[in-house]
Amino acid sequence: LSPSSQSTKDYALRLLKRIVSINSVNPEMDPDSPGELELSNFLKDELSRIGLEARTQRVPLKSRKVRRQNTIGRLRLGGGRKTKSTKTLMLNGHMDTVPSEGMKIPAFKAVVRNGFLYGRGSSDMKGGIASFVAAAKLLAESDEKFSGELLLAFVTGEEYLSSGTESIVQSHKYQADGAIVGEPTDLKLALAHKGFTWFEVEVLGRAAHGSVPEEGVDAIERAAKLVQKIETSLKPTLSKKNHPLVGYPRIHTSWIEGGRAWNIIADRCVLKLERRTIPGESSNEVYDEIKNLIEEIRSEDKASRSAQFKLSRLFERDPLETKANEPIAHAVISSYQKVFRIKATPIGMPYWTDAAYLSKPGGVPSIVIGPGSVSEAHTAGEKVDVAQVYTAVDLYAESVREFFRAAEARS
Ligand SMILES: [Zn+2]
């Protein structure tokens, strides 16, 4: 393996500066932001310029102000036509960032100092995008001996509900045999991460005058009992579970809302809960956990029995778990060994990524590895280590080669 030339490094840094300076704050999180459109168009032009077939894909979203679109680049490697045995590898990165409000550095100036590039999205995850593009440019310029189809998928909305990757998967136009998601992992190979489920519990009691609470059914008190049970009963149970890469599951109360007036016993209280799931936990299982706590509360006193608890699942995303012997994991492990001269030690991550959606329901075995650090993501002084971006270029290019070479060797 020959590490990237100075010109490749220069290209990667120039590109990273350029894309960090384009504001692509998620418009679902900040309605005044311009969204990903300018970045998406820029990336489409850049991919065309370096020799990829590039296009955009509209992402249907009820965002009144701005058009949302993914950018997809396609590169046929090794010449020849695509046949049934041609494998496809996807490099996936989200273009959106979280809002820049409250940042303590210029959010879109892309200042480089002491080996770090500063700005919103530098770690999460424009460093990954720049490395993907620079790796694709290397591959497009070289005369590779294997054949394969490389897809670059730059997507909208990951920081909210993952509209972009959802569109990629739902359209069935971009099927792949493996995917690398370039979220910041400090260039560690992540094979697993947690999923999540959002629950709402609406507690309906009966209003009464504050002077005679016994004539009502206090919805706030019932909701508080549930919060208490989560704390004293559920959390200790969850902390005994363990997944070798992601640890134990978590739960917390995200919102609470209820009450009418000082002197009225509340007839309604709503709790919103977030449950972070580990690989192997089923959606029904985590639903039943909450349902059982509610049953317990209802069995404890008369007022709770006469209250109504409406439990609903509002949104959920599966955890990620990819086996180390999947071809994509195998390719990255081999190239990791070449680039770092040590064996990759797979990690798990607490946060969710599009890799899980690509894996299921997308059916594309996916792993996560990228430059930058999750402890920089979303921070007021977000930065990325430029040297990591350069290393990522080598790692990605070599992973692509390993993936297609191994596929050819198998066929
Ligand atoms: Zn991210």
Coordinates of C-alpha atoms and ligand atoms in Angstrom, one line a residue:
L1 CA 0.0 0.0 0.0
S2 CA 1.4 3.4 -0.9
P3 CA 0.1 6.2 1.3
S4 CA -1.6 9.1 -0.3
S5 CA 0.5 11.5 -2.3
Q6 CA 0.7 15.1 -1.3
S7 CA -1.6 16.0 -4.1
T8 CA -4.3 13.7 -2.7
K9 CA -3.9 15.2 0.7
D10 CA -4.1 18.7 -0.7
Y11 CA -7.2 17.7 -2.6
A12 CA -8.9 16.2 0.5
L13 CA -8.1 19.3 2.6
R14 CA -9.3 21.7 -0.1
L15 CA -12.5 19.8 -0.5
L16 CA -13.1 19.5 3.3
K17 CA -12.6 23.3 3.7
R18 CA -15.0 23.9 0.9
I19 CA -17.8 21.7 2.2
V20 CA -17.5 22.8 5.8
S21 CA -17.9 26.4 4.5
I22 CA -21.2 25.4 2.9
N23 CA -24.0 25.7 5.6
S24 CA -26.0 22.5 5.5
V25 CA -27.8 22.6 8.8
N26 CA -30.7 20.3 9.0
P27 CA -33.8 22.4 8.2
E28 CA -36.0 20.1 10.4
M29 CA -33.9 21.2 13.3
D30 CA -33.6 24.8 12.4
P31 CA -36.4 26.0 10.0
D32 CA -34.3 29.1 9.0
S33 CA -31.4 27.0 7.7
P34 CA -30.8 26.5 4.0
G35 CA -30.7 22.7 4.3
E36 CA -28.5 20.4 2.2
L37 CA -29.3 21.7 -1.2
E38 CA -26.3 23.8 -2.0
L39 CA -23.9 21.1 -0.7
S40 CA -25.8 18.4 -2.6
N41 CA -25.4 20.3 -5.9
F42 CA -21.8 21.1 -5.1
L43 CA -21.0 17.4 -4.5
K44 CA -22.9 16.3 -7.7
D45 CA -20.7 18.7 -9.7
E46 CA -17.6 17.6 -8.0
L47 CA -18.3 13.9 -8.5
S48 CA -18.9 14.5 -12.2
R49 CA -15.7 16.5 -12.4
I50 CA -13.6 13.7 -11.0
G51 CA -15.1 11.1 -13.3
L52 CA -18.1 9.6 -11.6
E53 CA -21.6 9.4 -13.0
A54 CA -23.5 11.7 -10.7
R55 CA -27.1 12.6 -10.1
T56 CA -29.4 13.8 -7.4
Q57 CA -32.4 12.0 -5.9
R58 CA -35.3 14.1 -4.5
V59 CA -36.2 13.3 -0.9
P60 CA -39.9 13.8 -0.4
L61 CA -40.3 15.8 2.9
K62 CA -42.8 18.3 4.0
S63 CA -40.2 21.0 4.5
R64 CA -42.0 24.0 3.0
K65 CA -39.0 26.1 2.4
V66 CA -36.2 24.0 0.9
R67 CA -35.9 21.2 -1.6
R68 CA -34.2 18.1 0.0
Q69 CA -32.1 15.9 -2.2
N70 CA -29.5 13.2 -2.0
T71 CA -26.4 13.1 -4.3
I72 CA -25.4 9.8 -5.7
G73 CA -22.2 9.1 -7.6
R74 CA -21.5 5.9 -9.5
L75 CA -18.1 4.6 -10.5
R76 CA -17.5 1.4 -12.6
L77 CA -14.2 0.0 -11.7
G78 CA -12.1 -2.3 -13.9
G79 CA -14.0 -1.5 -17.1
G80 CA -16.4 -3.8 -18.8
R81 CA -20.2 -4.0 -18.4
K82 CA -22.1 -4.6 -15.3
T83 CA -23.0 -8.3 -15.0
K84 CA -24.9 -10.4 -12.5
S85 CA -21.7 -11.2 -10.6
T86 CA -20.6 -7.5 -10.4
K87 CA -20.6 -6.5 -6.7
T88 CA -21.7 -3.0 -5.5
L89 CA -20.2 -1.2 -2.6
M90 CA -21.8 1.9 -1.1
L91 CA -20.0 4.7 0.8
N92 CA -22.6 6.5 2.7
G93 CA -22.4 9.9 4.4
H94 CA -24.9 12.4 5.6
M95 CA -24.7 16.0 4.4
D96 CA -26.7 17.6 7.1
T97 CA -25.4 19.0 10.4
V98 CA -27.0 20.0 13.6
P99 CA -27.6 23.7 14.1
S100 CA -24.7 26.1 14.6
E101 CA -26.3 28.3 17.2
G102 CA -24.2 28.7 20.4
M103 CA -20.9 27.7 18.7
K104 CA -17.9 29.4 20.1
I105 CA -16.0 29.4 16.8
P106 CA -16.9 30.6 13.3
A107 CA -19.3 27.8 12.2
F108 CA -18.6 28.0 8.4
K109 CA -15.1 29.5 8.1
A110 CA -13.3 26.1 8.1
V111 CA -10.2 27.5 9.9
V112 CA -7.2 25.2 10.1
R113 CA -5.0 25.5 13.2
N114 CA -2.5 23.1 14.7
G115 CA -3.5 20.2 12.5
F116 CA -7.3 20.6 13.2
L117 CA -10.0 22.0 10.9
Y118 CA -12.7 23.8 12.8
G119 CA -16.3 24.2 11.9
R120 CA -19.8 22.8 12.2
G121 CA -19.9 19.4 10.6
S122 CA -16.1 19.0 10.5
S123 CA -16.2 15.8 12.6
D124 CA -19.9 14.9 12.0
M125 CA -19.4 14.2 9.2
K126 CA -17.9 16.3 6.4
G127 CA -14.5 14.8 7.2
G128 CA -15.9 11.4 6.2
I129 CA -17.5 12.9 3.0
A130 CA -14.2 14.6 2.0
S131 CA -12.3 11.3 2.5
F132 CA -14.9 9.3 0.5
V133 CA -14.7 11.7 -2.4
A134 CA -10.9 11.8 -2.3
A135 CA -10.8 8.0 -2.2
A136 CA -13.2 7.8 -5.2
K137 CA -11.0 10.2 -7.1
L138 CA -7.9 8.0 -6.5
L139 CA -9.8 4.9 -7.7
A140 CA -11.2 6.8 -10.7
E141 CA -7.7 7.8 -11.8
S142 CA -6.0 4.5 -11.2
D143 CA -6.1 1.4 -13.4
E144 CA -7.6 -1.2 -11.1
K145 CA -7.5 -4.8 -12.1
F146 CA -10.7 -5.9 -10.4
S147 CA -14.3 -5.0 -11.5
G148 CA -17.0 -3.6 -9.3
E149 CA -19.4 -0.8 -8.9
L150 CA -18.8 1.9 -6.3
L151 CA -21.7 4.0 -5.1
L152 CA -21.2 7.2 -3.2
A153 CA -24.4 8.2 -1.4
F154 CA -24.6 11.6 0.2
V155 CA -27.8 11.9 2.1
T156 CA -30.1 14.3 3.8
G157 CA -31.6 14.5 7.2
E158 CA -29.6 11.9 9.2
E159 CA -29.5 14.2 12.2
Y160 CA -33.3 14.0 12.5
L161 CA -35.2 11.0 11.1
S162 CA -32.8 9.9 8.4
S163 CA -35.0 10.9 5.4
G164 CA -32.1 10.6 2.9
T165 CA -31.0 7.0 3.6
E166 CA -34.7 6.0 3.9
S167 CA -35.2 7.3 0.4
I168 CA -32.2 5.4 -0.9
V169 CA -33.5 2.2 0.6
Q170 CA -37.1 2.7 -0.3
S171 CA -36.4 3.6 -3.9
H172 CA -34.7 0.2 -4.5
K173 CA -32.5 1.9 -7.1
Y174 CA -29.2 1.6 -5.3
Q175 CA -28.9 -1.9 -4.0
A176 CA -25.5 -2.7 -2.7
D177 CA -23.6 -5.8 -1.3
G178 CA -22.0 -3.9 1.5
A179 CA -21.8 -0.3 2.8
I180 CA -19.4 1.8 4.8
V181 CA -20.9 4.7 6.8
G182 CA -18.3 7.4 7.4
E183 CA -19.5 8.7 10.8
P184 CA -16.8 9.8 13.2
T185 CA -15.3 6.8 15.1
D186 CA -11.7 8.1 15.4
L187 CA -11.0 5.6 12.6
K188 CA -12.0 2.7 14.8
L189 CA -14.1 -0.1 13.1
A190 CA -17.6 -0.1 14.6
L191 CA -19.6 -3.3 13.9
A192 CA -22.4 -2.6 16.3
H193 CA -24.4 0.2 17.8
K194 CA -27.6 0.7 19.7
G195 CA -31.1 1.3 18.4
F196 CA -33.9 3.3 20.0
T197 CA -37.6 3.4 20.5
W198 CA -39.6 6.5 21.4
F199 CA -42.6 5.8 23.6
E200 CA -45.5 8.0 24.7
V201 CA -47.6 7.3 27.7
E202 CA -50.8 9.3 28.1
V203 CA -52.2 9.0 31.5
L204 CA -55.9 10.0 31.8
G205 CA -57.3 10.5 35.3
R206 CA -60.3 12.5 36.6
A207 CA -60.3 16.2 37.4
A208 CA -61.5 17.4 40.8
H209 CA -61.3 20.5 43.0
G210 CA -57.9 20.8 44.7
S211 CA -59.5 20.9 48.1
V212 CA -61.0 17.4 47.7
P213 CA -58.3 15.4 45.7
E214 CA -59.8 12.1 46.8
E215 CA -62.7 12.8 44.5
G216 CA -60.4 12.9 41.5
V217 CA -57.8 10.6 39.9
D218 CA -54.5 12.5 39.8
A219 CA -52.9 11.8 36.4
I220 CA -49.6 13.5 37.4
E221 CA -49.3 11.3 40.4
R222 CA -49.8 8.2 38.3
A223 CA -47.2 9.4 35.7
A224 CA -44.8 10.1 38.6
K225 CA -45.2 6.5 39.7
L226 CA -44.2 5.3 36.3
V227 CA -41.1 7.5 36.3
Q228 CA -40.3 6.1 39.8
K229 CA -40.6 2.5 38.6
I230 CA -38.4 3.1 35.6
E231 CA -35.8 4.5 38.1
T232 CA -36.0 1.9 40.8
S233 CA -37.1 -1.3 39.0
L234 CA -36.4 -1.1 35.2
K235 CA -33.0 0.6 35.2
P236 CA -31.4 -1.9 37.6
T237 CA -32.8 -4.8 35.4
L238 CA -31.4 -3.2 32.2
S239 CA -28.0 -2.6 33.7
K240 CA -27.6 -6.4 34.2
K241 CA -27.9 -7.0 30.4
N242 CA -24.8 -6.8 28.3
H243 CA -23.7 -6.8 24.7
P244 CA -20.0 -7.4 24.2
L245 CA -19.7 -4.3 22.0
V246 CA -22.4 -1.9 23.1
G247 CA -22.9 -2.7 26.7
Y248 CA -26.3 -2.4 28.4
P249 CA -29.5 -0.7 27.3
R250 CA -30.7 2.6 28.6
I251 CA -33.9 4.4 29.2
H252 CA -34.9 8.0 30.2
T253 CA -37.9 10.2 30.5
S254 CA -37.5 12.9 27.8
W255 CA -40.6 15.0 28.4
I256 CA -43.4 15.4 30.9
E257 CA -46.4 17.5 30.4
G258 CA -49.7 17.8 32.3
G259 CA -51.8 19.9 34.6
R260 CA -54.4 22.6 34.3
A261 CA -54.4 25.0 37.2
W262 CA -53.2 25.4 40.8
N263 CA -56.5 24.2 42.2
I264 CA -57.4 21.4 39.8
I265 CA -56.4 17.8 40.2
A266 CA -54.8 17.0 36.8
D267 CA -56.9 14.8 34.6
R268 CA -54.1 14.3 32.0
C269 CA -50.3 13.8 32.0
V270 CA -48.1 12.8 29.1
L271 CA -44.7 11.2 29.4
K272 CA -42.3 10.7 26.5
L273 CA -39.6 8.0 27.0
E274 CA -36.6 7.1 25.0
R275 CA -35.4 3.5 25.2
R276 CA -31.9 2.8 23.8
T277 CA -31.9 -0.9 22.6
I278 CA -29.0 -3.3 22.2
P279 CA -28.6 -5.9 19.4
G280 CA -30.9 -8.8 20.2
E281 CA -33.6 -6.9 21.9
S282 CA -36.9 -6.9 20.1
S283 CA -39.4 -4.1 19.7
N284 CA -42.2 -6.1 21.4
E285 CA -39.9 -7.0 24.3
V286 CA -39.2 -3.3 25.1
Y287 CA -42.9 -2.4 24.7
D288 CA -43.8 -5.2 27.1
E289 CA -41.4 -3.9 29.7
I290 CA -43.2 -0.6 29.9
K291 CA -46.6 -2.3 29.7
N292 CA -45.7 -4.5 32.7
L293 CA -44.7 -1.5 34.8
I294 CA -48.0 0.1 34.0
E295 CA -49.8 -3.1 35.0
E296 CA -47.9 -3.1 38.3
I297 CA -48.9 0.5 39.0
R298 CA -52.5 -0.3 38.2
S299 CA -52.5 -3.2 40.6
E300 CA -51.3 -1.1 43.5
D301 CA -54.2 1.2 44.4
K302 CA -57.8 2.0 43.4
A303 CA -57.0 5.4 41.9
S304 CA -54.4 3.9 39.6
R305 CA -56.9 1.2 38.6
S306 CA -59.4 3.8 37.5
A307 CA -56.8 5.8 35.5
Q308 CA -56.2 5.0 31.9
F309 CA -52.7 4.5 30.5
K310 CA -52.3 4.8 26.8
L311 CA -48.9 3.4 25.7
S312 CA -47.8 4.0 22.1
R313 CA -44.6 3.5 20.1
L314 CA -44.0 6.7 18.1
F315 CA -40.8 5.9 16.3
E316 CA -38.1 3.2 16.4
R317 CA -34.9 2.3 14.8
D318 CA -33.1 -1.0 15.0
P319 CA -29.6 -1.5 16.5
L320 CA -26.7 -2.4 14.2
E321 CA -24.9 -5.7 14.5
T322 CA -22.7 -6.8 11.6
K323 CA -20.6 -10.0 11.8
A324 CA -16.8 -9.7 11.5
N325 CA -16.9 -12.3 8.7
E326 CA -19.3 -10.3 6.4
P327 CA -17.4 -9.4 3.3
I328 CA -17.6 -5.6 4.0
A329 CA -16.2 -6.1 7.6
H330 CA -13.6 -8.4 6.3
A331 CA -12.5 -5.9 3.6
V332 CA -12.1 -3.1 6.2
I333 CA -10.3 -5.3 8.6
S334 CA -7.8 -6.3 6.0
S335 CA -7.2 -2.7 4.8
Y336 CA -7.0 -1.5 8.4
Q337 CA -4.1 -4.0 8.9
K338 CA -2.4 -2.6 5.9
V339 CA -2.8 1.0 6.8
F340 CA -2.2 0.9 10.5
R341 CA 0.0 -2.3 10.7
I342 CA -2.0 -3.5 13.6
K343 CA -5.2 -5.6 13.9
A344 CA -8.5 -3.8 14.0
T345 CA -10.3 -4.2 17.3
P346 CA -14.0 -3.9 16.5
I347 CA -15.9 -1.5 18.7
G348 CA -19.6 -0.7 19.4
M349 CA -21.1 2.8 19.6
P350 CA -23.8 4.2 21.8
Y351 CA -25.3 6.4 19.1
W352 CA -27.5 5.4 16.1
T353 CA -26.4 5.8 12.5
D354 CA -27.7 5.1 9.0
A355 CA -25.7 1.9 8.9
A356 CA -28.5 0.2 10.9
Y357 CA -31.2 1.3 8.4
L358 CA -29.1 0.2 5.5
S359 CA -28.6 -3.2 7.2
K360 CA -32.3 -3.5 8.1
P361 CA -34.6 -3.0 6.3
G362 CA -32.1 -2.1 3.5
G363 CA -30.5 -5.6 3.5
V364 CA -27.0 -4.2 3.0
P365 CA -24.4 -5.4 5.5
S366 CA -22.9 -2.2 6.9
I367 CA -20.1 -1.0 9.1
V368 CA -19.2 2.4 10.5
I369 CA -15.7 3.9 10.4
G370 CA -14.7 7.5 9.9
P371 CA -12.4 10.3 10.7
G372 CA -13.3 12.6 13.6
S373 CA -14.5 12.0 17.0
V374 CA -18.0 11.6 18.4
S375 CA -17.0 13.7 21.4
E376 CA -16.5 16.6 18.9
A377 CA -19.8 16.1 17.1
H378 CA -22.5 18.7 17.9
T379 CA -20.0 20.7 20.2
A380 CA -19.5 24.4 20.3
G381 CA -15.9 24.1 19.1
E382 CA -16.3 21.2 16.7
K383 CA -13.1 20.2 14.9
V384 CA -11.5 17.3 13.0
D385 CA -8.0 16.0 13.0
V386 CA -6.8 16.6 9.5
A387 CA -4.3 13.8 9.6
Q388 CA -7.2 11.4 10.3
V389 CA -8.9 12.6 7.2
Y390 CA -5.8 11.8 5.1
T391 CA -5.6 8.4 6.7
A392 CA -9.3 7.8 6.0
V393 CA -8.7 8.4 2.3
D394 CA -6.1 5.5 2.2
L395 CA -8.3 3.3 4.4
Y396 CA -11.4 3.8 2.2
A397 CA -9.6 3.4 -1.1
E398 CA -7.9 0.2 0.2
S399 CA -11.2 -1.2 1.6
V400 CA -12.9 -0.7 -1.7
R401 CA -10.0 -2.6 -3.4
E402 CA -10.1 -5.4 -0.8
F403 CA -13.9 -5.7 -1.1
F404 CA -13.9 -6.2 -4.9
R405 CA -10.7 -8.3 -5.0
A406 CA -12.2 -10.7 -2.4
A407 CA -15.5 -10.8 -4.3
E408 CA -13.7 -11.8 -7.5
A409 CA -11.7 -14.4 -5.7
R410 CA -14.9 -15.9 -4.4
S411 CA -16.7 -16.0 -7.7
Ligands
ZN1 ZN -23.4 12.0 12.1

